[in-house]
PDB file of C-alpha atoms in Angstrom:
ATOM      1  CA  MET A 646     -12.854 -41.890  -7.491  1.00 66.00           C
ATOM      2  CA  SER A 647     -11.139 -38.510  -7.248  1.00 85.00           C
ATOM      3  CA  LYS A 648     -11.005 -36.647  -3.952  1.00 93.00           C
ATOM      4  CA  ILE A 649     -10.635 -33.060  -2.781  1.00 95.00           C
ATOM      5  CA  ILE A 650      -7.593 -32.534  -0.565  1.00 96.00           C
ATOM      6  CA  GLY A 651      -7.625 -29.462   1.659  1.00 95.00           C
ATOM      7  CA  ILE A 652      -4.310 -28.067   2.885  1.00 96.00           C
ATOM      8  CA  ASP A 653      -3.702 -25.578   5.680  1.00 94.00           C
ATOM      9  CA  ILE A 654      -0.077 -24.523   5.360  1.00 93.00           C
ATOM     10  CA  SER A 655       2.323 -22.704   7.669  1.00 92.00           C
ATOM     11  CA  LYS A 656       6.042 -21.997   7.715  1.00 91.00           C
ATOM     12  CA  GLN A 657       7.113 -25.357   9.167  1.00 93.00           C
ATOM     13  CA  THR A 658       4.235 -27.796   8.505  1.00 94.00           C
ATOM     14  CA  PHE A 659       1.090 -28.303   6.464  1.00 95.00           C
ATOM     15  CA  ASP A 660      -2.078 -30.101   7.540  1.00 95.00           C
ATOM     16  CA  VAL A 661      -3.894 -32.272   5.012  1.00 96.00           C
ATOM     17  CA  SER A 662      -7.563 -33.280   5.169  1.00 95.00           C
ATOM     18  CA  PHE A 663      -9.705 -35.300   2.750  1.00 95.00           C
ATOM     19  CA  LEU A 664     -12.795 -37.480   2.740  1.00 92.00           C
ATOM     20  CA  LYS A 665     -12.176 -41.197   2.267  1.00 87.00           C
ATOM     21  CA  LYS A 666     -15.049 -43.701   2.377  1.00 85.00           C
ATOM     22  CA  ASP A 667     -17.264 -41.216   4.234  1.00 86.00           C
ATOM     23  CA  LYS A 668     -14.573 -40.660   6.842  1.00 92.00           C
ATOM     24  CA  TRP A 669     -12.328 -37.620   7.213  1.00 93.00           C
ATOM     25  CA  GLU A 670      -8.611 -38.374   7.073  1.00 93.00           C
ATOM     26  CA  HIS A 671      -6.086 -35.987   8.607  1.00 95.00           C
ATOM     27  CA  LYS A 672      -2.311 -35.949   8.225  1.00 95.00           C
ATOM     28  CA  VAL A 673       0.523 -33.521   8.955  1.00 96.00           C
ATOM     29  CA  PHE A 674       3.685 -33.123   6.883  1.00 96.00           C
ATOM     30  CA  LYS A 675       6.762 -30.937   7.200  1.00 95.00           C
ATOM     31  CA  ASN A 676       6.897 -27.996   4.802  1.00 94.00           C
ATOM     32  CA  VAL A 677      10.152 -29.209   3.225  1.00 94.00           C
ATOM     33  CA  PRO A 678      10.950 -31.304   0.096  1.00 94.00           C
ATOM     34  CA  LYS A 679      10.873 -34.603   2.055  1.00 95.00           C
ATOM     35  CA  GLY A 680       7.419 -33.716   3.342  1.00 95.00           C
ATOM     36  CA  PHE A 681       6.298 -32.932  -0.208  1.00 96.00           C
ATOM     37  CA  GLN A 682       7.455 -36.349  -1.382  1.00 96.00           C
ATOM     38  CA  SER A 683       5.593 -38.116   1.420  1.00 95.00           C
ATOM     39  CA  PHE A 684       2.422 -36.158   0.685  1.00 96.00           C
ATOM     40  CA  LYS A 685       2.674 -36.910  -3.046  1.00 95.00           C
ATOM     41  CA  LYS A 686       2.092 -40.617  -2.316  1.00 94.00           C
ATOM     42  CA  LEU A 687      -1.472 -39.803  -1.199  1.00 93.00           C
ATOM     43  CA  ILE A 688      -2.414 -38.053  -4.438  1.00 94.00           C
ATOM     44  CA  GLU A 689      -4.154 -39.780  -7.313  1.00 92.00           C
ATOM     45  CA  LYS A 690      -4.275 -38.509 -10.881  1.00 89.00           C
ATOM     46  CA  ASN A 691      -7.665 -36.755 -10.854  1.00 92.00           C
ATOM     47  CA  ASP A 692      -7.531 -35.415  -7.286  1.00 95.00           C
ATOM     48  CA  TRP A 693      -7.782 -31.700  -6.558  1.00 96.00           C
ATOM     49  CA  ILE A 694      -5.386 -30.103  -4.076  1.00 96.00           C
ATOM     50  CA  VAL A 695      -6.828 -26.922  -2.574  1.00 96.00           C
ATOM     51  CA  MET A 696      -4.867 -24.491  -0.412  1.00 95.00           C
ATOM     52  CA  GLU A 697      -4.788 -20.842   0.622  1.00 92.00           C
ATOM     53  CA  ALA A 698      -2.308 -18.237  -0.556  1.00 87.00           C
ATOM     54  CA  SER A 699      -0.810 -17.980   2.936  1.00 80.00           C
ATOM     55  CA  GLY A 700       1.994 -15.481   2.466  1.00 80.00           C
ATOM     56  CA  PRO A 701       4.954 -17.147   0.739  1.00 86.00           C
ATOM     57  CA  TYR A 702       4.513 -20.488   2.517  1.00 90.00           C
ATOM     58  CA  TYR A 703       2.373 -22.177  -0.131  1.00 92.00           C
ATOM     59  CA  VAL A 704       4.572 -21.361  -3.127  1.00 92.00           C
ATOM     60  CA  GLN A 705       7.194 -24.092  -2.774  1.00 93.00           C
ATOM     61  CA  LEU A 706       4.646 -26.882  -2.271  1.00 95.00           C
ATOM     62  CA  ALA A 707       2.358 -25.658  -5.055  1.00 95.00           C
ATOM     63  CA  THR A 708       5.293 -25.330  -7.450  1.00 94.00           C
ATOM     64  CA  TYR A 709       6.522 -28.837  -6.584  1.00 95.00           C
ATOM     65  CA  LEU A 710       3.082 -30.384  -7.170  1.00 95.00           C
ATOM     66  CA  ASN A 711       2.663 -28.443 -10.409  1.00 94.00           C
ATOM     67  CA  THR A 712       5.718 -30.199 -11.886  1.00 94.00           C
ATOM     68  CA  PHE A 713       3.677 -33.431 -11.752  1.00 94.00           C
ATOM     69  CA  ASN A 714       0.702 -31.705 -13.430  1.00 94.00           C
ATOM     70  CA  PHE A 715      -1.618 -32.236 -10.466  1.00 95.00           C
ATOM     71  CA  ASN A 716      -4.836 -30.213 -10.190  1.00 96.00           C
ATOM     72  CA  ILE A 717      -3.951 -27.394  -7.800  1.00 96.00           C
ATOM     73  CA  CYS A 718      -6.199 -24.545  -6.703  1.00 95.00           C
ATOM     74  CA  VAL A 719      -4.844 -21.637  -4.637  1.00 93.00           C
ATOM     75  CA  LEU A 720      -7.502 -19.509  -2.947  1.00 91.00           C
ATOM     76  CA  ASN A 721      -7.543 -16.069  -1.399  1.00 85.00           C
ATOM     77  CA  PRO A 722      -7.609 -16.653   2.411  1.00 86.00           C
ATOM     78  CA  LEU A 723     -10.553 -14.250   2.637  1.00 82.00           C
ATOM     79  CA  ILE A 724     -12.687 -16.697   0.627  1.00 88.00           C
ATOM     80  CA  ILE A 725     -12.159 -19.473   3.182  1.00 89.00           C
ATOM     81  CA  ARG A 726     -12.677 -17.069   6.085  1.00 88.00           C
ATOM     82  CA  ARG A 727     -16.020 -15.959   4.690  1.00 88.00           C
ATOM     83  CA  TYR A 728     -17.022 -19.543   3.902  1.00 89.00           C
ATOM     84  CA  SER A 729     -16.176 -20.599   7.461  1.00 88.00           C
ATOM     85  CA  GLN A 730     -18.306 -17.753   8.821  1.00 87.00           C
ATOM     86  CA  THR A 731     -21.305 -18.773   6.715  1.00 86.00           C
ATOM     87  CA  ARG A 732     -20.979 -22.300   8.122  1.00 84.00           C
ATOM     88  CA  LEU A 733     -20.881 -20.836  11.653  1.00 83.00           C
ATOM     89  CA  TYR A 734     -17.671 -22.714  12.455  1.00 80.00           C
ATOM     90  CA  ARG A 735     -16.260 -21.714  15.828  1.00 76.00           C
ATOM     91  CA  ALA A 736     -13.154 -23.909  16.037  1.00 73.00           C
ATOM     92  CA  LYS A 737      -9.926 -22.463  14.620  1.00 78.00           C
ATOM     93  CA  THR A 738      -7.211 -25.102  14.367  1.00 88.00           C
ATOM     94  CA  ASP A 739      -4.937 -26.200  11.541  1.00 86.00           C
ATOM     95  CA  LYS A 740      -6.777 -29.509  11.357  1.00 91.00           C
ATOM     96  CA  LYS A 741     -10.178 -27.833  11.172  1.00 91.00           C
ATOM     97  CA  ASP A 742      -8.962 -25.271   8.624  1.00 92.00           C
ATOM     98  CA  ALA A 743      -7.677 -28.010   6.308  1.00 93.00           C
ATOM     99  CA  ARG A 744     -11.059 -29.736   6.451  1.00 94.00           C
ATOM    100  CA  THR A 745     -12.905 -26.471   5.825  1.00 94.00           C
ATOM    101  CA  ILE A 746     -10.781 -25.864   2.719  1.00 95.00           C
ATOM    102  CA  ALA A 747     -11.570 -29.386   1.468  1.00 95.00           C
ATOM    103  CA  GLU A 748     -15.299 -28.826   2.086  1.00 95.00           C
ATOM    104  CA  TYR A 749     -15.182 -25.587   0.129  1.00 94.00           C
ATOM    105  CA  GLY A 750     -13.389 -27.332  -2.742  1.00 94.00           C
ATOM    106  CA  ALA A 751     -16.095 -29.991  -2.890  1.00 93.00           C
ATOM    107  CA  GLN A 752     -18.885 -27.411  -3.225  1.00 93.00           C
ATOM    108  CA  TYR A 753     -17.492 -24.868  -5.677  1.00 92.00           C
ATOM    109  CA  ASP A 754     -15.894 -24.851  -9.101  1.00 92.00           C
ATOM    110  CA  LEU A 755     -12.127 -24.746  -8.815  1.00 93.00           C
ATOM    111  CA  LYS A 756      -9.706 -22.927 -11.076  1.00 91.00           C
ATOM    112  CA  LYS A 757      -6.381 -24.598 -11.777  1.00 92.00           C
ATOM    113  CA  TRP A 758      -3.372 -22.706 -10.460  1.00 91.00           C
ATOM    114  CA  SER A 759      -0.220 -22.133 -12.455  1.00 89.00           C
ATOM    115  CA  PRO A 760       3.017 -20.594 -11.165  1.00 89.00           C
ATOM    116  CA  ASP A 761       4.106 -17.111 -12.136  1.00 87.00           C
ATOM    117  CA  SER A 762       6.756 -16.782 -14.794  1.00 89.00           C
ATOM    118  CA  LYS A 763      10.340 -16.286 -13.671  1.00 91.00           C
ATOM    119  CA  ALA A 764      10.294 -12.653 -14.807  1.00 92.00           C
ATOM    120  CA  SER A 765       7.068 -11.951 -12.929  1.00 91.00           C
ATOM    121  CA  THR A 766       8.444 -13.461  -9.709  1.00 90.00           C
ATOM    122  CA  GLU A 767      11.732 -11.540  -9.979  1.00 93.00           C
ATOM    123  CA  ILE A 768       9.985  -8.203 -10.568  1.00 93.00           C
ATOM    124  CA  LYS A 769       7.543  -8.768  -7.699  1.00 89.00           C
ATOM    125  CA  GLN A 770      10.423  -9.450  -5.314  1.00 90.00           C
ATOM    126  CA  LEU A 771      12.383  -6.438  -6.554  1.00 93.00           C
ATOM    127  CA  TYR A 772       9.329  -4.212  -6.248  1.00 90.00           C
ATOM    128  CA  THR A 773       8.657  -5.360  -2.676  1.00 88.00           C
ATOM    129  CA  ALA A 774      12.292  -4.656  -1.774  1.00 92.00           C
ATOM    130  CA  LEU A 775      11.993  -1.290  -3.524  1.00 92.00           C
ATOM    131  CA  GLU A 776       8.964  -0.339  -1.420  1.00 90.00           C
ATOM    132  CA  LEU A 777      10.893  -1.189   1.744  1.00 93.00           C
ATOM    133  CA  LEU A 778      13.834   0.982   0.660  1.00 96.00           C
ATOM    134  CA  LYS A 779      11.497   3.899  -0.051  1.00 94.00           C
ATOM    135  CA  LYS A 780      10.041   3.611   3.443  1.00 95.00           C
ATOM    136  CA  GLN A 781      13.528   3.538   4.924  1.00 96.00           C
ATOM    137  CA  ILE A 782      14.693   6.614   3.034  1.00 96.00           C
ATOM    138  CA  HIS A 783      11.498   8.449   4.043  1.00 96.00           C
ATOM    139  CA  GLN A 784      12.090   7.574   7.705  1.00 96.00           C
ATOM    140  CA  THR A 785      15.733   8.650   7.470  1.00 95.00           C
ATOM    141  CA  LYS A 786      14.779  12.023   5.999  1.00 95.00           C
ATOM    142  CA  ARG A 787      12.150  12.596   8.678  1.00 95.00           C
ATOM    143  CA  GLN A 788      14.590  11.693  11.447  1.00 94.00           C
ATOM    144  CA  LEU A 789      17.238  14.017  10.038  1.00 94.00           C
ATOM    145  CA  ALA A 790      14.713  16.863   9.758  1.00 94.00           C
ATOM    146  CA  SER A 791      13.615  16.235  13.343  1.00 93.00           C
ATOM    147  CA  PHE A 792      17.202  16.446  14.618  1.00 93.00           C
ATOM    148  CA  GLU A 793      17.906  19.624  12.608  1.00 92.00           C
ATOM    149  CA  VAL A 794      14.881  21.422  14.095  1.00 92.00           C
ATOM    150  CA  THR A 795      16.473  21.197  17.551  1.00 91.00           C
ATOM    151  CA  GLY A 796      19.544  23.122  16.364  1.00 88.00           C
ATOM    152  CA  LEU A 797      21.672  20.668  18.320  1.00 89.00           C
ATOM    153  CA  LEU A 798      22.474  18.124  15.603  1.00 91.00           C
ATOM    154  CA  ASN A 799      26.017  16.835  15.715  1.00 91.00           C
ATOM    155  CA  ASN A 800      27.795  17.368  12.380  1.00 93.00           C
ATOM    156  CA  SER A 801      29.214  13.849  12.428  1.00 95.00           C
ATOM    157  CA  LEU A 802      25.756  12.294  12.896  1.00 94.00           C
ATOM    158  CA  LYS A 803      24.330  14.565  10.190  1.00 94.00           C
ATOM    159  CA  LYS A 804      27.006  13.375   7.785  1.00 95.00           C
ATOM    160  CA  GLU A 805      26.307   9.721   8.618  1.00 95.00           C
ATOM    161  CA  LEU A 806      22.564  10.124   8.055  1.00 94.00           C
ATOM    162  CA  LYS A 807      23.188  11.899   4.746  1.00 95.00           C
ATOM    163  CA  GLN A 808      25.382   8.993   3.661  1.00 96.00           C
ATOM    164  CA  VAL A 809      22.661   6.500   4.636  1.00 96.00           C
ATOM    165  CA  GLU A 810      20.146   8.512   2.610  1.00 96.00           C
ATOM    166  CA  LEU A 811      22.501   8.565  -0.389  1.00 96.00           C
ATOM    167  CA  LEU A 812      23.143   4.817  -0.163  1.00 97.00           C
ATOM    168  CA  LEU A 813      19.406   4.072  -0.008  1.00 96.00           C
ATOM    169  CA  GLN A 814      18.739   6.273  -3.030  1.00 96.00           C
ATOM    170  CA  ARG A 815      21.431   4.468  -5.017  1.00 97.00           C
ATOM    171  CA  ARG A 816      19.824   1.118  -4.163  1.00 97.00           C
ATOM    172  CA  ILE A 817      16.424   2.461  -5.213  1.00 96.00           C
ATOM    173  CA  ASP A 818      17.820   3.642  -8.561  1.00 96.00           C
ATOM    174  CA  LYS A 819      19.512   0.266  -9.068  1.00 96.00           C
ATOM    175  CA  PHE A 820      16.342  -1.735  -8.363  1.00 96.00           C
ATOM    176  CA  GLU A 821      14.230   0.495 -10.619  1.00 95.00           C
ATOM    177  CA  LYS A 822      16.677  -0.060 -13.492  1.00 96.00           C
ATOM    178  CA  GLN A 823      16.631  -3.823 -12.857  1.00 97.00           C
ATOM    179  CA  ILE A 824      12.823  -3.878 -12.912  1.00 95.00           C
ATOM    180  CA  GLU A 825      12.751  -1.957 -16.185  1.00 96.00           C
ATOM    181  CA  LYS A 826      15.407  -4.211 -17.735  1.00 96.00           C
ATOM    182  CA  ILE A 827      13.658  -7.477 -16.784  1.00 96.00           C
ATOM    183  CA  GLY A 828      10.268  -6.084 -17.797  1.00 95.00           C
ATOM    184  CA  ASN A 829      11.459  -4.995 -21.237  1.00 94.00           C
ATOM    185  CA  LEU A 830      13.091  -8.365 -21.856  1.00 95.00           C
ATOM    186  CA  ALA A 831      10.041 -10.387 -20.812  1.00 95.00           C
ATOM    187  CA  TYR A 832       7.142  -8.181 -21.953  1.00 96.00           C
ATOM    188  CA  LYS A 833       8.689  -5.919 -24.575  1.00 95.00           C
ATOM    189  CA  GLU A 834       5.839  -5.992 -27.125  1.00 96.00           C
ATOM    190  CA  THR A 835       3.036  -5.659 -24.565  1.00 96.00           C
ATOM    191  CA  ILE A 836       4.774  -2.800 -22.756  1.00 96.00           C
ATOM    192  CA  ALA A 837       5.311  -0.960 -26.061  1.00 96.00           C
ATOM    193  CA  ARG A 838       1.564  -1.202 -26.819  1.00 96.00           C
ATOM    194  CA  LEU A 839       0.493  -0.126 -23.336  1.00 96.00           C
ATOM    195  CA  LYS A 840       2.743   2.931 -23.476  1.00 95.00           C
ATOM    196  CA  THR A 841       0.755   4.151 -26.504  1.00 95.00           C
ATOM    197  CA  ILE A 842      -2.160   4.792 -24.102  1.00 95.00           C
ATOM    198  CA  PRO A 843      -1.983   8.468 -23.062  1.00 95.00           C
ATOM    199  CA  GLY A 844      -1.323   8.623 -19.324  1.00 94.00           C
ATOM    200  CA  VAL A 845       0.272   5.175 -18.986  1.00 95.00           C
ATOM    201  CA  GLY A 846       3.999   5.136 -18.271  1.00 93.00           C
ATOM    202  CA  ILE A 847       6.673   2.466 -18.204  1.00 94.00           C
ATOM    203  CA  LYS A 848       6.249   1.638 -14.492  1.00 92.00           C
ATOM    204  CA  THR A 849       2.507   1.063 -14.773  1.00 94.00           C
ATOM    205  CA  ALA A 850       2.898  -0.906 -17.999  1.00 95.00           C
ATOM    206  CA  ILE A 851       5.431  -3.236 -16.384  1.00 95.00           C
ATOM    207  CA  MET A 852       3.398  -3.764 -13.215  1.00 93.00           C
ATOM    208  CA  MET A 853       0.228  -4.519 -15.187  1.00 94.00           C
ATOM    209  CA  CYS A 854       2.160  -7.149 -17.149  1.00 94.00           C
ATOM    210  CA  VAL A 855       3.529  -8.586 -13.921  1.00 92.00           C
ATOM    211  CA  ILE A 856       0.274  -8.916 -11.954  1.00 90.00           C
ATOM    212  CA  THR A 857      -1.487 -10.457 -14.968  1.00 91.00           C
ATOM    213  CA  ASP A 858       1.545 -12.520 -16.055  1.00 89.00           C
ATOM    214  CA  ASN A 859       1.376 -10.820 -19.441  1.00 93.00           C
ATOM    215  CA  PHE A 860      -2.442 -10.833 -19.398  1.00 93.00           C
ATOM    216  CA  THR A 861      -2.808 -14.621 -19.260  1.00 89.00           C
ATOM    217  CA  LYS A 862      -4.477 -14.836 -15.840  1.00 86.00           C
ATOM    218  CA  PHE A 863      -7.667 -12.863 -16.448  1.00 87.00           C
ATOM    219  CA  GLU A 864     -10.520 -13.377 -18.882  1.00 88.00           C
ATOM    220  CA  SER A 865     -12.180  -9.967 -18.542  1.00 90.00           C
ATOM    221  CA  HIS A 866     -11.377  -6.440 -17.463  1.00 90.00           C
ATOM    222  CA  LYS A 867     -13.883  -6.805 -14.620  1.00 89.00           C
ATOM    223  CA  GLN A 868     -11.813  -9.608 -13.085  1.00 87.00           C
ATOM    224  CA  LEU A 869      -8.710  -7.436 -13.344  1.00 89.00           C
ATOM    225  CA  ILE A 870     -10.459  -4.436 -11.766  1.00 87.00           C
ATOM    226  CA  ALA A 871     -11.598  -6.612  -8.865  1.00 84.00           C
ATOM    227  CA  PHE A 872      -8.096  -8.027  -8.443  1.00 83.00           C
ATOM    228  CA  VAL A 873      -6.506  -4.592  -8.373  1.00 85.00           C
ATOM    229  CA  GLY A 874      -9.105  -3.453  -5.859  1.00 79.00           C
ATOM    230  CA  PHE A 875     -11.136  -0.804  -7.664  1.00 72.00           C
ATOM    231  CA  SER A 876     -14.497  -2.605  -7.572  1.00 58.00           C
ATOM    232  CA  PRO A 877     -17.198  -0.552  -5.817  1.00 50.00           C
ATOM    233  CA  ARG A 878     -18.582  -1.828  -2.534  1.00 45.00           C
ATOM    234  CA  LEU A 879     -22.166  -0.804  -1.772  1.00 37.00           C
ATOM    235  CA  TYR A 880     -23.573  -0.545   1.741  1.00 40.00           C
ATOM    236  CA  GLN A 881     -27.334  -0.683   1.455  1.00 42.00           C
ATOM    237  CA  SER A 882     -30.155  -2.556   3.147  1.00 39.00           C
ATOM    238  CA  GLY A 883     -33.909  -2.090   2.795  1.00 43.00           C
ATOM    239  CA  THR A 884     -35.118   1.498   2.639  1.00 42.00           C
ATOM    240  CA  SER A 885     -33.449   2.933   5.724  1.00 41.00           C
ATOM    241  CA  VAL A 886     -29.792   1.890   5.493  1.00 40.00           C
ATOM    242  CA  ARG A 887     -27.867   3.891   2.918  1.00 41.00           C
ATOM    243  CA  GLY A 888     -24.174   3.725   3.696  1.00 40.00           C
ATOM    244  CA  LYS A 889     -21.494   5.526   1.771  1.00 44.00           C
ATOM    245  CA  GLY A 890     -20.013   3.546  -1.130  1.00 40.00           C
ATOM    246  CA  HIS A 891     -16.332   2.666  -1.136  1.00 40.00           C
ATOM    247  CA  ILE A 892     -13.964   0.767  -3.350  1.00 39.00           C
ATOM    248  CA  CYS A 893     -13.275  -2.786  -2.260  1.00 38.00           C
ATOM    249  CA  LYS A 894      -9.592  -2.646  -1.284  1.00 39.00           C
ATOM    250  CA  MET A 895      -8.862  -6.359  -1.472  1.00 37.00           C
ATOM    251  CA  GLY A 896      -6.403  -5.997  -4.324  1.00 40.00           C
ATOM    252  CA  LYS A 897      -2.856  -4.716  -4.782  1.00 67.00           C
ATOM    253  CA  SER A 898      -2.021  -1.386  -3.170  1.00 76.00           C
ATOM    254  CA  GLN A 899       1.168  -0.985  -5.221  1.00 79.00           C
ATOM    255  CA  ILE A 900      -0.549  -0.975  -8.603  1.00 86.00           C
ATOM    256  CA  ARG A 901      -3.418   1.137  -7.217  1.00 86.00           C
ATOM    257  CA  LYS A 902      -0.926   3.886  -6.348  1.00 87.00           C
ATOM    258  CA  LEU A 903       0.502   3.829  -9.873  1.00 88.00           C
ATOM    259  CA  LEU A 904      -2.959   3.898 -11.469  1.00 90.00           C
ATOM    260  CA  TYR A 905      -4.010   6.837  -9.252  1.00 88.00           C
ATOM    261  CA  LEU A 906      -1.044   8.815 -10.594  1.00 90.00           C
ATOM    262  CA  CYS A 907      -1.782   7.749 -14.160  1.00 91.00           C
ATOM    263  CA  SER A 908      -5.432   8.776 -13.873  1.00 90.00           C
ATOM    264  CA  TRP A 909      -4.509  12.351 -12.967  1.00 89.00           C
ATOM    265  CA  SER A 910      -2.254  12.540 -15.984  1.00 91.00           C
ATOM    266  CA  ALA A 911      -4.827  10.841 -18.227  1.00 92.00           C
ATOM    267  CA  LYS A 912      -7.500  13.449 -17.432  1.00 92.00           C
ATOM    268  CA  ARG A 913      -5.354  15.933 -19.384  1.00 93.00           C
ATOM    269  CA  VAL A 914      -4.127  13.811 -22.318  1.00 93.00           C
ATOM    270  CA  ASN A 915      -6.417  10.775 -22.760  1.00 94.00           C
ATOM    271  CA  LYS A 916      -9.538  11.631 -24.818  1.00 92.00           C
ATOM    272  CA  ALA A 917     -11.835   9.087 -23.132  1.00 92.00           C
ATOM    273  CA  CYS A 918     -10.594  10.106 -19.669  1.00 93.00           C
ATOM    274  CA  ILE A 919     -10.950  13.815 -20.464  1.00 94.00           C
ATOM    275  CA  GLU A 920     -14.578  13.272 -21.483  1.00 93.00           C
ATOM    276  CA  MET A 921     -15.272  11.157 -18.394  1.00 94.00           C
ATOM    277  CA  TYR A 922     -13.675  13.734 -16.106  1.00 94.00           C
ATOM    278  CA  GLN A 923     -15.737  16.577 -17.555  1.00 94.00           C
ATOM    279  CA  ARG A 924     -18.954  14.554 -17.350  1.00 95.00           C
ATOM    280  CA  LEU A 925     -18.430  13.490 -13.732  1.00 94.00           C
ATOM    281  CA  GLU A 926     -17.211  16.925 -12.663  1.00 93.00           C
ATOM    282  CA  SER A 927     -20.355  18.534 -14.137  1.00 94.00           C
ATOM    283  CA  LYS A 928     -22.423  16.149 -11.994  1.00 93.00           C
ATOM    284  CA  GLY A 929     -20.638  17.375  -8.874  1.00 93.00           C
ATOM    285  CA  LYS A 930     -18.778  14.135  -8.168  1.00 91.00           C
ATOM    286  CA  PRO A 931     -15.893  14.366  -5.634  1.00 91.00           C
ATOM    287  CA  GLU A 932     -12.355  14.308  -6.979  1.00 89.00           C
ATOM    288  CA  ARG A 933     -11.680  10.985  -5.224  1.00 87.00           C
ATOM    289  CA  VAL A 934     -14.621   9.328  -6.987  1.00 88.00           C
ATOM    290  CA  ILE A 935     -13.555  10.749 -10.357  1.00 91.00           C
ATOM    291  CA  LYS A 936     -10.015   9.522  -9.825  1.00 89.00           C
ATOM    292  CA  ILE A 937     -11.215   5.955  -9.199  1.00 89.00           C
ATOM    293  CA  ALA A 938     -13.475   6.103 -12.265  1.00 91.00           C
ATOM    294  CA  LEU A 939     -10.572   7.269 -14.435  1.00 93.00           C
ATOM    295  CA  ALA A 940      -8.357   4.493 -13.057  1.00 92.00           C
ATOM    296  CA  ASN A 941     -11.041   1.958 -13.990  1.00 92.00           C
ATOM    297  CA  LYS A 942     -11.231   3.455 -17.491  1.00 93.00           C
ATOM    298  CA  LEU A 943      -7.465   3.056 -17.852  1.00 94.00           C
ATOM    299  CA  ILE A 944      -7.617  -0.571 -16.715  1.00 94.00           C
ATOM    300  CA  LYS A 945     -10.256  -1.275 -19.384  1.00 94.00           C
ATOM    301  CA  GLN A 946      -8.053   0.336 -22.033  1.00 94.00           C
ATOM    302  CA  ILE A 947      -4.942  -1.468 -20.797  1.00 95.00           C
ATOM    303  CA  PHE A 948      -6.686  -4.848 -20.742  1.00 95.00           C
ATOM    304  CA  SER A 949      -8.203  -4.409 -24.190  1.00 93.00           C
ATOM    305  CA  ILE A 950      -5.015  -3.110 -25.806  1.00 94.00           C
ATOM    306  CA  ALA A 951      -3.068  -6.073 -24.419  1.00 95.00           C
ATOM    307  CA  LYS A 952      -5.677  -8.663 -25.432  1.00 93.00           C
ATOM    308  CA  ASN A 953      -6.250  -7.219 -28.923  1.00 92.00           C
ATOM    309  CA  LYS A 954      -2.506  -6.761 -29.457  1.00 92.00           C
ATOM    310  CA  GLN A 955      -3.022  -3.381 -31.092  1.00 91.00           C
ATOM    311  CA  ASN A 956      -1.854   0.111 -30.266  1.00 93.00           C
ATOM    312  CA  TYR A 957      -4.138   2.711 -28.734  1.00 92.00           C
ATOM    313  CA  ASP A 958      -6.386   4.611 -31.136  1.00 87.00           C
ATOM    314  CA  GLU A 959      -8.794   7.130 -29.622  1.00 80.00           C
ATOM    315  CA  ASN A 960     -11.035   7.050 -32.721  1.00 75.00           C
ATOM    316  CA  PHE A 961     -11.898   3.355 -32.503  1.00 63.00           C
ATOM    317  CA  LYS A 962     -13.826   2.817 -29.292  1.00 58.00           C
ATOM    318  CA  ASN A 963     -15.098  -0.618 -30.348  1.00 48.00           C
ATOM    319  CA  LEU A 964     -11.523  -1.879 -30.250  1.00 51.00           C
ATOM    320  CA  TYR A 965     -11.737  -1.940 -26.465  1.00 47.00           C
ATOM    321  CA  VAL A 966     -14.700  -4.296 -26.234  1.00 50.00           C
ATOM    322  CA  ILE A 967     -13.656  -7.731 -24.963  1.00 49.00           C
ATOM    323  CA  ASN A 968     -16.367 -10.352 -24.602  1.00 46.00           C
TER     324      ASN A 968
END
């Protein structure tokens, strides 16, 4: 009989919990290849291994197990946190967390995990490094401006800071070119189609391909919208509580920033977005709300164009319907 194996993973170890003959078993392994091999001996063919996406710590183990075609499910940590709260669990230990994950896996349908493609992983790492460099160059510029305001900045220090700023900018330019090169090699056809959508540029096209692994990881545009973090969150209870609605920011801030920029361009050049903007503006909707709505419209177009494998055509609205 197959079993559900819950794993709570950290940088150095991972705790394993599963039900065996009505008794909970608990084991701890080192988060290294030897530990993976020892753990593998416990797994039977039809077992499910369930773990959280705990930073980068789960990737090596999940990738190792995937090479043996085991059933692996990787969950958003928020799902387990909410599940634990509904069960009114008070204990918070690695052992207890592993068991909680196993209990969740036994009660809900699990989706099999598959690793990102090599190109997707490389671009994600480059983009993360790129964001760090942008923060550093912003901090350097602010520090330089702060020193200059005093009128007492040493010329030698000013020169050094300018050189740091120049070096950071060169690294940024290099990483952006690398991202574009890898993206065009891996997702050339999809990117070419997405760029036919008015308002969508090369950066957004590449990042949408990356987060969806070339649109293989989502079955509907609604799933993609939720993943990105543009789903509306309502705050309402009974007849007296009417909170202000917000988007549910549990997605990816990097792609949200790109889509925000695209939406403001799309309101001028994308027929569907122009019509939506005019309609919402006439209703007195705030600019922030309109911007989110336009971003959602773009995601729908992007998803449908990629899935239908056809270029954008503003005269064929039915093209963008994906069941």
